Short mmCIF file of C-alpha atoms and ligand atoms in Angstrom, two decimals:
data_model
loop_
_atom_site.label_atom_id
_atom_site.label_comp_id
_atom_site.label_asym_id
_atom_site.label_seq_id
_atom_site.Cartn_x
_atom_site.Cartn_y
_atom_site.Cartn_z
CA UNK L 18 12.69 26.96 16.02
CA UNK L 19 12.56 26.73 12.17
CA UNK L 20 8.77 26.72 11.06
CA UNK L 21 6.72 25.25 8.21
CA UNK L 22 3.16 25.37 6.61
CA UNK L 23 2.76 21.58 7.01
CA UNK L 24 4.94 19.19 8.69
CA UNK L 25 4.62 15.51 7.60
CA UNK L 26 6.11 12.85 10.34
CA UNK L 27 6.71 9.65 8.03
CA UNK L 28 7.88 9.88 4.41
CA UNK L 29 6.93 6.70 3.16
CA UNK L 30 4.19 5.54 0.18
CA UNK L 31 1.77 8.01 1.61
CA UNK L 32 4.03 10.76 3.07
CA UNK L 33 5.96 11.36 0.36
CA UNK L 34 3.50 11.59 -2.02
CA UNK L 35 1.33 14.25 0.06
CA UNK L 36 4.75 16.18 0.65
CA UNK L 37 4.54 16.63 -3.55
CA UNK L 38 1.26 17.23 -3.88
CA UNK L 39 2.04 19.92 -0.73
CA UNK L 40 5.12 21.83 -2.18
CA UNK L 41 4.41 21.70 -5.88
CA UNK L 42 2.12 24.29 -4.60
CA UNK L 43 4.12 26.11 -3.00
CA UNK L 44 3.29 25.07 1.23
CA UNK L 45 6.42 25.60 2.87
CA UNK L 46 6.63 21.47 3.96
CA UNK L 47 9.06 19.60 6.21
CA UNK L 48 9.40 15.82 5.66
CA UNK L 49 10.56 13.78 8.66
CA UNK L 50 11.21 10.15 8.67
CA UNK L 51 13.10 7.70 10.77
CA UNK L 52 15.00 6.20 7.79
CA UNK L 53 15.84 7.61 4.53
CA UNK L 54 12.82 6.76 2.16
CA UNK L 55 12.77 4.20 0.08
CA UNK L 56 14.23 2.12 2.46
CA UNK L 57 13.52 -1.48 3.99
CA UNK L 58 12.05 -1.15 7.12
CA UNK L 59 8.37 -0.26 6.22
CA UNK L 60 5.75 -1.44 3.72
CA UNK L 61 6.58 -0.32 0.53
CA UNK L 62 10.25 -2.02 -0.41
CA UNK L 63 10.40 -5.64 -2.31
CA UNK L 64 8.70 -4.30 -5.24
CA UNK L 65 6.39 -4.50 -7.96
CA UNK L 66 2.85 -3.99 -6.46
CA UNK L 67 -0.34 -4.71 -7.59
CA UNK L 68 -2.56 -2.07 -8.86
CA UNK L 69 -5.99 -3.06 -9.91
CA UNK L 70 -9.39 -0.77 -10.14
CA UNK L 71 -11.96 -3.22 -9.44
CA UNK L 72 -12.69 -3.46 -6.39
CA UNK L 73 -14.62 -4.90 -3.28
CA UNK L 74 -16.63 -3.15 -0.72
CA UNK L 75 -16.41 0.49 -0.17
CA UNK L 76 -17.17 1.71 -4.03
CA UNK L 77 -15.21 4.64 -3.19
CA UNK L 78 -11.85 2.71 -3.58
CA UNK L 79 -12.57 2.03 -7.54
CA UNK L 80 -12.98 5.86 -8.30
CA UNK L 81 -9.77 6.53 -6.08
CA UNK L 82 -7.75 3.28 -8.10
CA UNK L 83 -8.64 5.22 -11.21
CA UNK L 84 -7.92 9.09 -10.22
CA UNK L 85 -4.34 7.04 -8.56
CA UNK L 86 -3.85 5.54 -11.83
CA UNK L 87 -3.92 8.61 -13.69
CA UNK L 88 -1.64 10.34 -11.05
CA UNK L 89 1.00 7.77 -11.56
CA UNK L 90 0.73 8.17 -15.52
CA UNK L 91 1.39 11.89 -14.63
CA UNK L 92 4.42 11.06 -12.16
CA UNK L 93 5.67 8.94 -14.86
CA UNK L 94 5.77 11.82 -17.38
CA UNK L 95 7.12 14.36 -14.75
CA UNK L 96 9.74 12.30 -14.02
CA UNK L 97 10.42 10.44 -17.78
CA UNK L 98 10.72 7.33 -15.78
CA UNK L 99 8.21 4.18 -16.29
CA UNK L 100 6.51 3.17 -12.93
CA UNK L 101 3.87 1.44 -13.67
CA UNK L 102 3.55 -1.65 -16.03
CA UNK L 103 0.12 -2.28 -17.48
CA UNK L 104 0.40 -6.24 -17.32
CA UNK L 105 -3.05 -7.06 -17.01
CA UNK L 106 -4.21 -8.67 -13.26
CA UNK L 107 -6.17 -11.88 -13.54
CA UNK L 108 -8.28 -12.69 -9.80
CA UNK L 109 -8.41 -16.05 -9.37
CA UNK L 110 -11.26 -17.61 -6.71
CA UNK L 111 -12.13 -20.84 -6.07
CA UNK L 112 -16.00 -20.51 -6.13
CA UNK L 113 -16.44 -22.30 -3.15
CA UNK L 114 -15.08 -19.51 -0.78
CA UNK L 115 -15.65 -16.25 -3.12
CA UNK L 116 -17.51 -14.74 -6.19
CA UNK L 117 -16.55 -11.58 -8.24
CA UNK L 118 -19.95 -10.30 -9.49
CA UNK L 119 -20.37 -7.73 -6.59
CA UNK L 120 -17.06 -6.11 -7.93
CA UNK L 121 -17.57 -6.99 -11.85
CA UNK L 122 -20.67 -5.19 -11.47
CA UNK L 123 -19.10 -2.17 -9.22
CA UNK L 124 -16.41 -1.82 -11.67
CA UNK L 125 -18.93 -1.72 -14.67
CA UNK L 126 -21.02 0.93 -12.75
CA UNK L 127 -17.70 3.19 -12.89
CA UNK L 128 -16.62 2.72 -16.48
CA UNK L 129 -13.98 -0.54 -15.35
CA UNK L 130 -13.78 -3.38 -17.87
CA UNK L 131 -13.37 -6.28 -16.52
CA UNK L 132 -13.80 -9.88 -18.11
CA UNK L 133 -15.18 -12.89 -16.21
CA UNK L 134 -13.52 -16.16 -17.07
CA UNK L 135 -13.92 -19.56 -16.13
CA UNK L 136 -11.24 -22.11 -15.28
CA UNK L 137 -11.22 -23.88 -19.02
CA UNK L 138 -10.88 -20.25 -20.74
CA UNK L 139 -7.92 -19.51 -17.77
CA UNK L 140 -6.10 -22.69 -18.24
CA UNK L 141 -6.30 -22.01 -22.37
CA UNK L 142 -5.20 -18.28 -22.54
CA UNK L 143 -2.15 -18.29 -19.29
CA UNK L 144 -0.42 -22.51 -19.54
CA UNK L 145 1.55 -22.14 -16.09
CA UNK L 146 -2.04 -22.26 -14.43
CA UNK L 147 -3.17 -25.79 -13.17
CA UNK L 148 -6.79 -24.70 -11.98
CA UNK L 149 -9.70 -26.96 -10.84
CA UNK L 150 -12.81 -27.13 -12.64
CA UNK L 151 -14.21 -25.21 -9.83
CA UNK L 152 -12.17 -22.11 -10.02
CA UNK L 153 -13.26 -18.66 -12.14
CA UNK L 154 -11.09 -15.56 -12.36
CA UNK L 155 -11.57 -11.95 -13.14
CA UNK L 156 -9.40 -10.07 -15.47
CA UNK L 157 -8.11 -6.38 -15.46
CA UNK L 158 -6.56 -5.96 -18.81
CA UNK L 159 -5.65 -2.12 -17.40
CA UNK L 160 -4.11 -3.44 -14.42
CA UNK L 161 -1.27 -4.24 -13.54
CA UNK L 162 1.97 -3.60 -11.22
CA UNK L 163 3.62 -0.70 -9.55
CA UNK L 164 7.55 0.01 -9.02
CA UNK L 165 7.36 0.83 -5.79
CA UNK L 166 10.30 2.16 -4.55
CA UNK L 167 10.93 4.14 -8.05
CA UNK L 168 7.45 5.46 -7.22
CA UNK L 169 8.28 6.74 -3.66
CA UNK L 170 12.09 7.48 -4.77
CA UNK L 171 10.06 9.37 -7.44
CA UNK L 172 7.72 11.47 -5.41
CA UNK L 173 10.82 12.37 -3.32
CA UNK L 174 13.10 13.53 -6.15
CA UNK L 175 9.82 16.25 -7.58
CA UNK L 176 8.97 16.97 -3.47
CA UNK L 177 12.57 18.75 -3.17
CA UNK L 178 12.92 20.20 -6.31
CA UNK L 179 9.79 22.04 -6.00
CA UNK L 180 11.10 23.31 -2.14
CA UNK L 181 10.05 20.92 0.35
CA UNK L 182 12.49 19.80 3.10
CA UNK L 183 13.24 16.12 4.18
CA UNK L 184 14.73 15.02 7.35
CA UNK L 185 16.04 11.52 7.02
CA UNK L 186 17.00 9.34 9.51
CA UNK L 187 15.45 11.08 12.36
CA UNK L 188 12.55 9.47 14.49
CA UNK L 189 9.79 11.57 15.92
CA UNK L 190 9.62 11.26 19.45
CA UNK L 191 7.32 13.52 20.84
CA UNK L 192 4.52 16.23 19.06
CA UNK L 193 2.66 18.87 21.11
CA UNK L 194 -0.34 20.40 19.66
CA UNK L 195 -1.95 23.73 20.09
CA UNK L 196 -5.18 25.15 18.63
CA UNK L 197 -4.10 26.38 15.24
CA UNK L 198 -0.20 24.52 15.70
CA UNK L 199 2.20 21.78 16.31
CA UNK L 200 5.14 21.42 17.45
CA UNK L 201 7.25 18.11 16.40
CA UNK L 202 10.33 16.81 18.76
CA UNK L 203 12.92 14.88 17.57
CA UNK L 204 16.14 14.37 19.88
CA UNK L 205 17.70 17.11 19.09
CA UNK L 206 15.20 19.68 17.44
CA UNK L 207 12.17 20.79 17.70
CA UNK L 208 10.11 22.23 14.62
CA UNK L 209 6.83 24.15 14.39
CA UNK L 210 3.99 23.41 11.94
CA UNK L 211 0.52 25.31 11.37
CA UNK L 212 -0.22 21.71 10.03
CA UNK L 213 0.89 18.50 10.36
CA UNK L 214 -0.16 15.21 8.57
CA UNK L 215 0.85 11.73 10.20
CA UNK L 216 1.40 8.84 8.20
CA UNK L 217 3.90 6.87 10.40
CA UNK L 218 2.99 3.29 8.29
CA UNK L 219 4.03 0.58 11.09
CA UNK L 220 4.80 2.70 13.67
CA UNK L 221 1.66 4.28 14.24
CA UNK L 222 1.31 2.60 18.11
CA UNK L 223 4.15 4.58 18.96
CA UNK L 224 2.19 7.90 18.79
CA UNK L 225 -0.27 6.84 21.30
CA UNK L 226 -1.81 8.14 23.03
CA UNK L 227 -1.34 11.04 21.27
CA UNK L 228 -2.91 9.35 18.37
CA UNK L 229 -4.32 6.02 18.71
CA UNK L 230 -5.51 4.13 15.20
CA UNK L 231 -6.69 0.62 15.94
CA UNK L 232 -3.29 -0.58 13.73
CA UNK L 233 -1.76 -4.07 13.90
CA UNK L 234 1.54 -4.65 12.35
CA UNK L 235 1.86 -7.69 10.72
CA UNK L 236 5.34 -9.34 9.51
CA UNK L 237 4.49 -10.41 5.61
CA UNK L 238 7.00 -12.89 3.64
CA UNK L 239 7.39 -12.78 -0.19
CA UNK L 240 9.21 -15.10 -2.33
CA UNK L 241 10.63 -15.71 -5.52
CA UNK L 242 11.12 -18.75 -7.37
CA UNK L 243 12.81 -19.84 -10.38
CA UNK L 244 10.47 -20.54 -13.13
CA UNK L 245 10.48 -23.58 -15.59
CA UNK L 246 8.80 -22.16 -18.30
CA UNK L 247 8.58 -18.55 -20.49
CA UNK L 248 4.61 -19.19 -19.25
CA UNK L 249 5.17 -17.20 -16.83
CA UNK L 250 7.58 -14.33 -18.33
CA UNK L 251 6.51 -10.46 -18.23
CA UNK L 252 4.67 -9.73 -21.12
CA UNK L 253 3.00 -13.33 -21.10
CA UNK L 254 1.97 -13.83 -17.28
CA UNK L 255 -0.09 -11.44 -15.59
CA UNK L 256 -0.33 -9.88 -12.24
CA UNK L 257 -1.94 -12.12 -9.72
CA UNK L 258 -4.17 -12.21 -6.56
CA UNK L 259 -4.99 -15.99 -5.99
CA UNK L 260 -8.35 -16.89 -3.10
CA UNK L 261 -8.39 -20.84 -2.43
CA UNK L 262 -9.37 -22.96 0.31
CA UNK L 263 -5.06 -22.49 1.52
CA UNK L 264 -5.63 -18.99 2.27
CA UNK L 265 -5.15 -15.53 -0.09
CA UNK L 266 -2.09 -14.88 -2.35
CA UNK L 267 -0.76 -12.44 -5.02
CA UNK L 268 1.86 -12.41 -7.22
CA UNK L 269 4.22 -11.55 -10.27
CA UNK L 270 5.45 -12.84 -13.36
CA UNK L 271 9.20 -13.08 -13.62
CA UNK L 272 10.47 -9.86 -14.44
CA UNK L 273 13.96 -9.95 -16.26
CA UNK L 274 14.19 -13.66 -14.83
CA UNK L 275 14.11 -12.59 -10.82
CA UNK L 276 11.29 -15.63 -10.36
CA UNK L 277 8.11 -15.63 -10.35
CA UNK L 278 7.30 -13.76 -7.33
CA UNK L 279 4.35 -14.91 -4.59
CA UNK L 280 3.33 -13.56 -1.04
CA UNK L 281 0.46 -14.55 1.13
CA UNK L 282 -2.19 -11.91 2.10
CA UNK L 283 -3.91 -13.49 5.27
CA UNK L 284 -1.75 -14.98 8.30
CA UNK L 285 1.62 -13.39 9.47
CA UNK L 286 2.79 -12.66 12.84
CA UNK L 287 2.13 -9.38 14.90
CA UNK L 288 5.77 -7.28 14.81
CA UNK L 289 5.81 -4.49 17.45
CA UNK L 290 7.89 -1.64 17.02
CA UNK L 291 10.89 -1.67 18.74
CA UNK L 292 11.12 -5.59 18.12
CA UNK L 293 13.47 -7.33 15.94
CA UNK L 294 11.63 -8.50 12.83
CA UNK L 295 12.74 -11.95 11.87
CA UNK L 296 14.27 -12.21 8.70
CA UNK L 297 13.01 -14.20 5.87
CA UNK L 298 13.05 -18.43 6.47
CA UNK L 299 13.09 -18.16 10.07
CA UNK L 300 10.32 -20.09 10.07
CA UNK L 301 9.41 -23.16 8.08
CA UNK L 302 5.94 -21.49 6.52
CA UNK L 303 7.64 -18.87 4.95
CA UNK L 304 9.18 -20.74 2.42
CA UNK L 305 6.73 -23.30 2.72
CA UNK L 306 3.41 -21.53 2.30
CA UNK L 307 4.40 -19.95 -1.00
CA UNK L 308 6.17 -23.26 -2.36
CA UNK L 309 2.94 -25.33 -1.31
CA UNK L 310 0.40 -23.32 -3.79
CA UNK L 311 2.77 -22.51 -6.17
CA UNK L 312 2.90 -26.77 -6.72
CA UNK L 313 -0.56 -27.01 -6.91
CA UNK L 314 -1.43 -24.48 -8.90
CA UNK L 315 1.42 -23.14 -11.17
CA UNK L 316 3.65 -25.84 -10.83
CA UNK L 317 6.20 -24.98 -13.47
CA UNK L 318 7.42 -21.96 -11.76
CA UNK L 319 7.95 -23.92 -8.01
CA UNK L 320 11.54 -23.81 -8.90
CA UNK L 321 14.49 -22.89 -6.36
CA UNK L 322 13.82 -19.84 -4.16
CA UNK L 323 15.65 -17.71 -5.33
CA UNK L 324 15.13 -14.26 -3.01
CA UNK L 325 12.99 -14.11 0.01
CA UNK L 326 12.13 -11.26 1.82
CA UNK L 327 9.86 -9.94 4.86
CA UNK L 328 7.83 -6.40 4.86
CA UNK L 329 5.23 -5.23 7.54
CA UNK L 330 1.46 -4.83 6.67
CA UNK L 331 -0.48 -2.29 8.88
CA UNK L 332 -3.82 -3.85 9.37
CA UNK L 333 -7.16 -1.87 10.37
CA UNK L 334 -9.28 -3.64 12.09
CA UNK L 335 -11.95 -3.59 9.19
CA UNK L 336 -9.34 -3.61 7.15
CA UNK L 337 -10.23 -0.55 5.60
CA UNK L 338 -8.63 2.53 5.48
CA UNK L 339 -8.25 5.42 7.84
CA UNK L 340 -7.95 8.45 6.27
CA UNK L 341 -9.10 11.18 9.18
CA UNK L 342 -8.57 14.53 10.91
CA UNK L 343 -7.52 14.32 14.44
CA UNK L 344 -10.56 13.35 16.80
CA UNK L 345 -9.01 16.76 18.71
CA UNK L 346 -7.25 19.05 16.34
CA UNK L 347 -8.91 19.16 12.85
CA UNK L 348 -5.52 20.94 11.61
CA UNK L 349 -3.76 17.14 12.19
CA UNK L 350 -4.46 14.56 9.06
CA UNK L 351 -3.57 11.05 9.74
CA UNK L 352 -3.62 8.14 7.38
CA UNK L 353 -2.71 4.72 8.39
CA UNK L 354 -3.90 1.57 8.22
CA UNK L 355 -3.70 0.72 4.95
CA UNK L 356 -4.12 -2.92 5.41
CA UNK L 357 -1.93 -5.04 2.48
CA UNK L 358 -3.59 -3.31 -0.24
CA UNK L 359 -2.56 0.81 -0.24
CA UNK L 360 0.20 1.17 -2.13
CA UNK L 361 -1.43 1.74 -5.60
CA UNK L 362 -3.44 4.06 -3.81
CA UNK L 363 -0.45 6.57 -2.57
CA UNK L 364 -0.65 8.77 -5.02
CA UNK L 365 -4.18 9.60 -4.92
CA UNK L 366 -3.81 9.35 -0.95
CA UNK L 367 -0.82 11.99 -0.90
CA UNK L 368 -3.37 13.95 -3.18
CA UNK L 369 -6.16 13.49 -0.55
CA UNK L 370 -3.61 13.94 2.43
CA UNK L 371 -2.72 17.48 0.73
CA UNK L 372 -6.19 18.80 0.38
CA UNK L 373 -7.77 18.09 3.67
CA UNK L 374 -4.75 19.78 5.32
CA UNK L 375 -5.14 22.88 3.45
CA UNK L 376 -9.20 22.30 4.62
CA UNK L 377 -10.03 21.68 1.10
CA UNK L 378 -12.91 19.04 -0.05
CA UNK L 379 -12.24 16.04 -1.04
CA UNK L 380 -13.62 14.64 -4.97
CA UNK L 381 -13.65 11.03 -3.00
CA UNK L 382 -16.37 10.25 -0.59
CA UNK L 383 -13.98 9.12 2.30
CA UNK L 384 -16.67 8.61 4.89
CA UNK L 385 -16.18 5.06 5.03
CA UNK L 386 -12.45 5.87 6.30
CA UNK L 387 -13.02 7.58 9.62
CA UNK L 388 -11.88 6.72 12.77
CA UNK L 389 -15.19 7.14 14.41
CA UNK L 390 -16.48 3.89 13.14
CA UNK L 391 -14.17 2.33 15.57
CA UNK L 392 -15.73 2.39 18.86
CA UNK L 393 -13.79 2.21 22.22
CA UNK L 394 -11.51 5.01 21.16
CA UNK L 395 -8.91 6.01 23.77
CA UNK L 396 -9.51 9.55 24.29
CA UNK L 397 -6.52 11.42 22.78
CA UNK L 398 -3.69 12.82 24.51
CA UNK L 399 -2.51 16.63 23.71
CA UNK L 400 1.26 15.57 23.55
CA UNK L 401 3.44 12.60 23.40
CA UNK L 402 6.56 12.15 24.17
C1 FAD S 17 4.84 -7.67 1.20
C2 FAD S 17 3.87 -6.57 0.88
C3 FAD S 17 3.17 -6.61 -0.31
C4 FAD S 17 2.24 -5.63 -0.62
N1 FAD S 17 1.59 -5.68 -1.81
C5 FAD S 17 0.76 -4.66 -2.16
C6 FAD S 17 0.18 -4.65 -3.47
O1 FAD S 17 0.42 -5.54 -4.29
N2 FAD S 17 -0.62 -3.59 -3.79
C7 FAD S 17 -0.89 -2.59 -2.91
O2 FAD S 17 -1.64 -1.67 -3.26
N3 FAD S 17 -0.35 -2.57 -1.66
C8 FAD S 17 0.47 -3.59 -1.28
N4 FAD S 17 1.06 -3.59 -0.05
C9 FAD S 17 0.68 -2.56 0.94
C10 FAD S 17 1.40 -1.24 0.76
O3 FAD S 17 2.76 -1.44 0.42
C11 FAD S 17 1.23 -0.44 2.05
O4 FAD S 17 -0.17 -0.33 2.31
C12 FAD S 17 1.82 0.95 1.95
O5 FAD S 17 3.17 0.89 1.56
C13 FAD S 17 1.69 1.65 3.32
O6 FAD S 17 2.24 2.95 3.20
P1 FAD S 17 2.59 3.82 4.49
O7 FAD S 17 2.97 5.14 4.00
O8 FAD S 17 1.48 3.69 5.47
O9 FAD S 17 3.85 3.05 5.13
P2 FAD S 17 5.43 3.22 4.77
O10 FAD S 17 5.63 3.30 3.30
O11 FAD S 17 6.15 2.15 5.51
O12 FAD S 17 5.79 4.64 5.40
C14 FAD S 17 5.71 4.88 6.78
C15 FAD S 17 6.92 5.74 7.11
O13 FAD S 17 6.78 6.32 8.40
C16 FAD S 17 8.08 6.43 8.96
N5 FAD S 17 7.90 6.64 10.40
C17 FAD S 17 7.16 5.90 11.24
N6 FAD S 17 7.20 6.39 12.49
C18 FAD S 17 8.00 7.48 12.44
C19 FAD S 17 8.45 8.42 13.42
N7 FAD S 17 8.08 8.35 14.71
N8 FAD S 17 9.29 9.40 13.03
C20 FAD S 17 9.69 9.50 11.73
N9 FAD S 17 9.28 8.63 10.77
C21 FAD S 17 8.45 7.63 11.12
C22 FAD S 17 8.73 5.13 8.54
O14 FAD S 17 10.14 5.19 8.61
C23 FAD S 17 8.22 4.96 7.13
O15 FAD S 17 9.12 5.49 6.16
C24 FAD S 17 2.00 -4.57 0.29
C25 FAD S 17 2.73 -4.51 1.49
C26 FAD S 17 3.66 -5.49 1.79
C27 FAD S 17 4.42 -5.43 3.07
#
């Protein structure tokens, strides 16, 4: 049985990033994922994605937005590739339903400049937008949007050239654990680990009750659509997240004249693992949905669809993250969870991942991302198989 340092079991966003953080130091890693990363089964394909600093809630995800920011500045130069494209995010809210000064004054507090603007100052400075009177908006100017399967693609290509191993295209189906080891099944192998880290995206409910994170997978549409206007061109039109009374949104401008691109962050059907998911337009909302508020409020780029896709979120139940040793074996790491919003925080999670492994401290607080907060755990199992 061939033997590593650390074994990571899924080598997606988060995997792959804590496999480079992991062998650019020299731990002897193994990679192991059920497809061959990037691919399009999980979370992170249908790029760009949003990254933004100022943020809600927990103030802990600001500092880790700007210590992930500079780790994809420092992928970028490692690799001589551009990954992340500072377009500026405007938040829109209707002030009816939300308010930004809890995060303007967050993001202040941690050296984030944000500027508040209301719906006269939006509608002059961005012309696609058609906002009420009643809606405001935040703006990021150093936000912006993420190539996300360059980024994992990226973290792969450094991961193996500084030693670490990646087994594509081979589920986990069973992990034992010992004090002190692991060992990970697939059909046809087994491989020992001192460590392991699990970050198994969508497919965490398979590793009950081995492991068992309160994770829902939820099947997410995303559309594009031909624009009417250069409004709404990269360069002019920002990054978007858009809160109204129809329910949460995000989008794009149209890169390279692929369409404006839109998804919806709330609603979406539960997909279980092992279940077909159904492909884009099989149902009339998912065309609809996006088409509906793009009409209201940007109506010049409501144009044809041109590309529709569908991607899985993995939702938490607080919708926070869960970033966590192993209730039982402190030498297991999981992170799941991530909710719709974890992407632009891979690379500092694959950093995190990669220290409490090797039983080093954290610079983030990540209290608020254990998975004691969530009562009625099922007491783990020793092995799954
Ligand atoms: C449509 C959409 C839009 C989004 N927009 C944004 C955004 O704008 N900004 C943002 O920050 N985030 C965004 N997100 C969220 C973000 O993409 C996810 O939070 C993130 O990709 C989750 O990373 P992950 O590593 O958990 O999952 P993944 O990247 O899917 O990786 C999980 C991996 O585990 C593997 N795996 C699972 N089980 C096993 C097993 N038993 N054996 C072997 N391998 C296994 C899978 O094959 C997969 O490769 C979006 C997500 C979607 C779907």
């Amino acid at each position: 049985m061939k033997s590593y340092d650390v074994i990571i079991v899924g080598a997606g966003s988060m995997g792959m990033s804590a496999g480079y953080y992991l062998a650019r130091r020299g731990v002897r890693t193994l990679l192991i994922d059920a497809f061959d990363p990037p691919h399009r089964e999980g979370s992170h394909h249908g790029e760009p994605r949003l990254i933004r600093h100022a943020y809600s809630g927990h103030a802990v995800y600001t500092g880790m937005a700007i210590r992930a920011h500079e780790l994809w500045n420092e992928l970028e130069e490692r690799m001589e590739r551009k990954l992340l494209i500072q377009s500026g995010v405007l938040n829109i809210t209707d002030t009816q339903i939300n308010s930004f000064d809890e995060r303007i004054a967050e993001a202040a507090k941690q050296g984030v400049h944000t500027e508040k603007l209301n719906a006269d100052d939006i509608r002059k400075r961005w012309k696609g937008l058609e906002l009420p009177n009643h809606f405001e908006a935040m703006y990021e100017p150093a936000a912006g949007y993420l190539c996300s399967e360059a980024c994992v693609d990226s973290y792969k290509a450094l991961a193996l050239a500084h030693g670490a191993e990646l087994l594509p295209h081979t589920a986990v189906c069973g992990i034992t654990a010992r004090r002190g080891s692991v060992v990970v099944h697939t059909r046809t192998a087994k491989f020992h680990g001192a460590k392991l880290i699990l970050t198994a995206g969508a497919w965490f409910s398979t590793l009950a009750p081995f492991i068992s994170l309160p994770v829902r997978a939820v099947r997410k549409t995303v559309g594009w659509f031909e624009t009417g206007s250069s409004d709404f061109h990269a360069g002019k039109f920002p990054g978007f997240t858009l809160h109204t009374q129809e329910g949460g949104y995000y989008g794009f401008p149209d890169i390279g004249g692929a369409g404006l691109k839109i998804g919806r962050h709330d609603t979406g059907l539960e997909w279980k693992p092992g279940e077909p998911l159904l492909p884009f337009g099989s149902l009339n909302e998912d065309e609809g949905d996006l088409r509906g508020v793009l009409g209201k409020y940007m109506p010049a780029a409501a144009g044809r669809l041109s590309k529709g896709t569908v991607c899985k979120y993995e939702m938490s139940p607080d919708e926070d993250f869960i970033i966590d040793r192993h209730p039982h074996y402190p030498h297991i790491v999981v992170a799941g969870g991530f909710s719709g919003h974890g992407f632009k925080f891979s690379s500092v999670v694959g950093e995190i991942c990669s220290q409490l492994v090797l039983d080093e401290a954290s610079q983030h607080d990540i209290r608020p991302f254990a998975l004691s907060r969530f009562a009625q755990q099922a007491s783990p199992a020793p092995s799954f198989a």
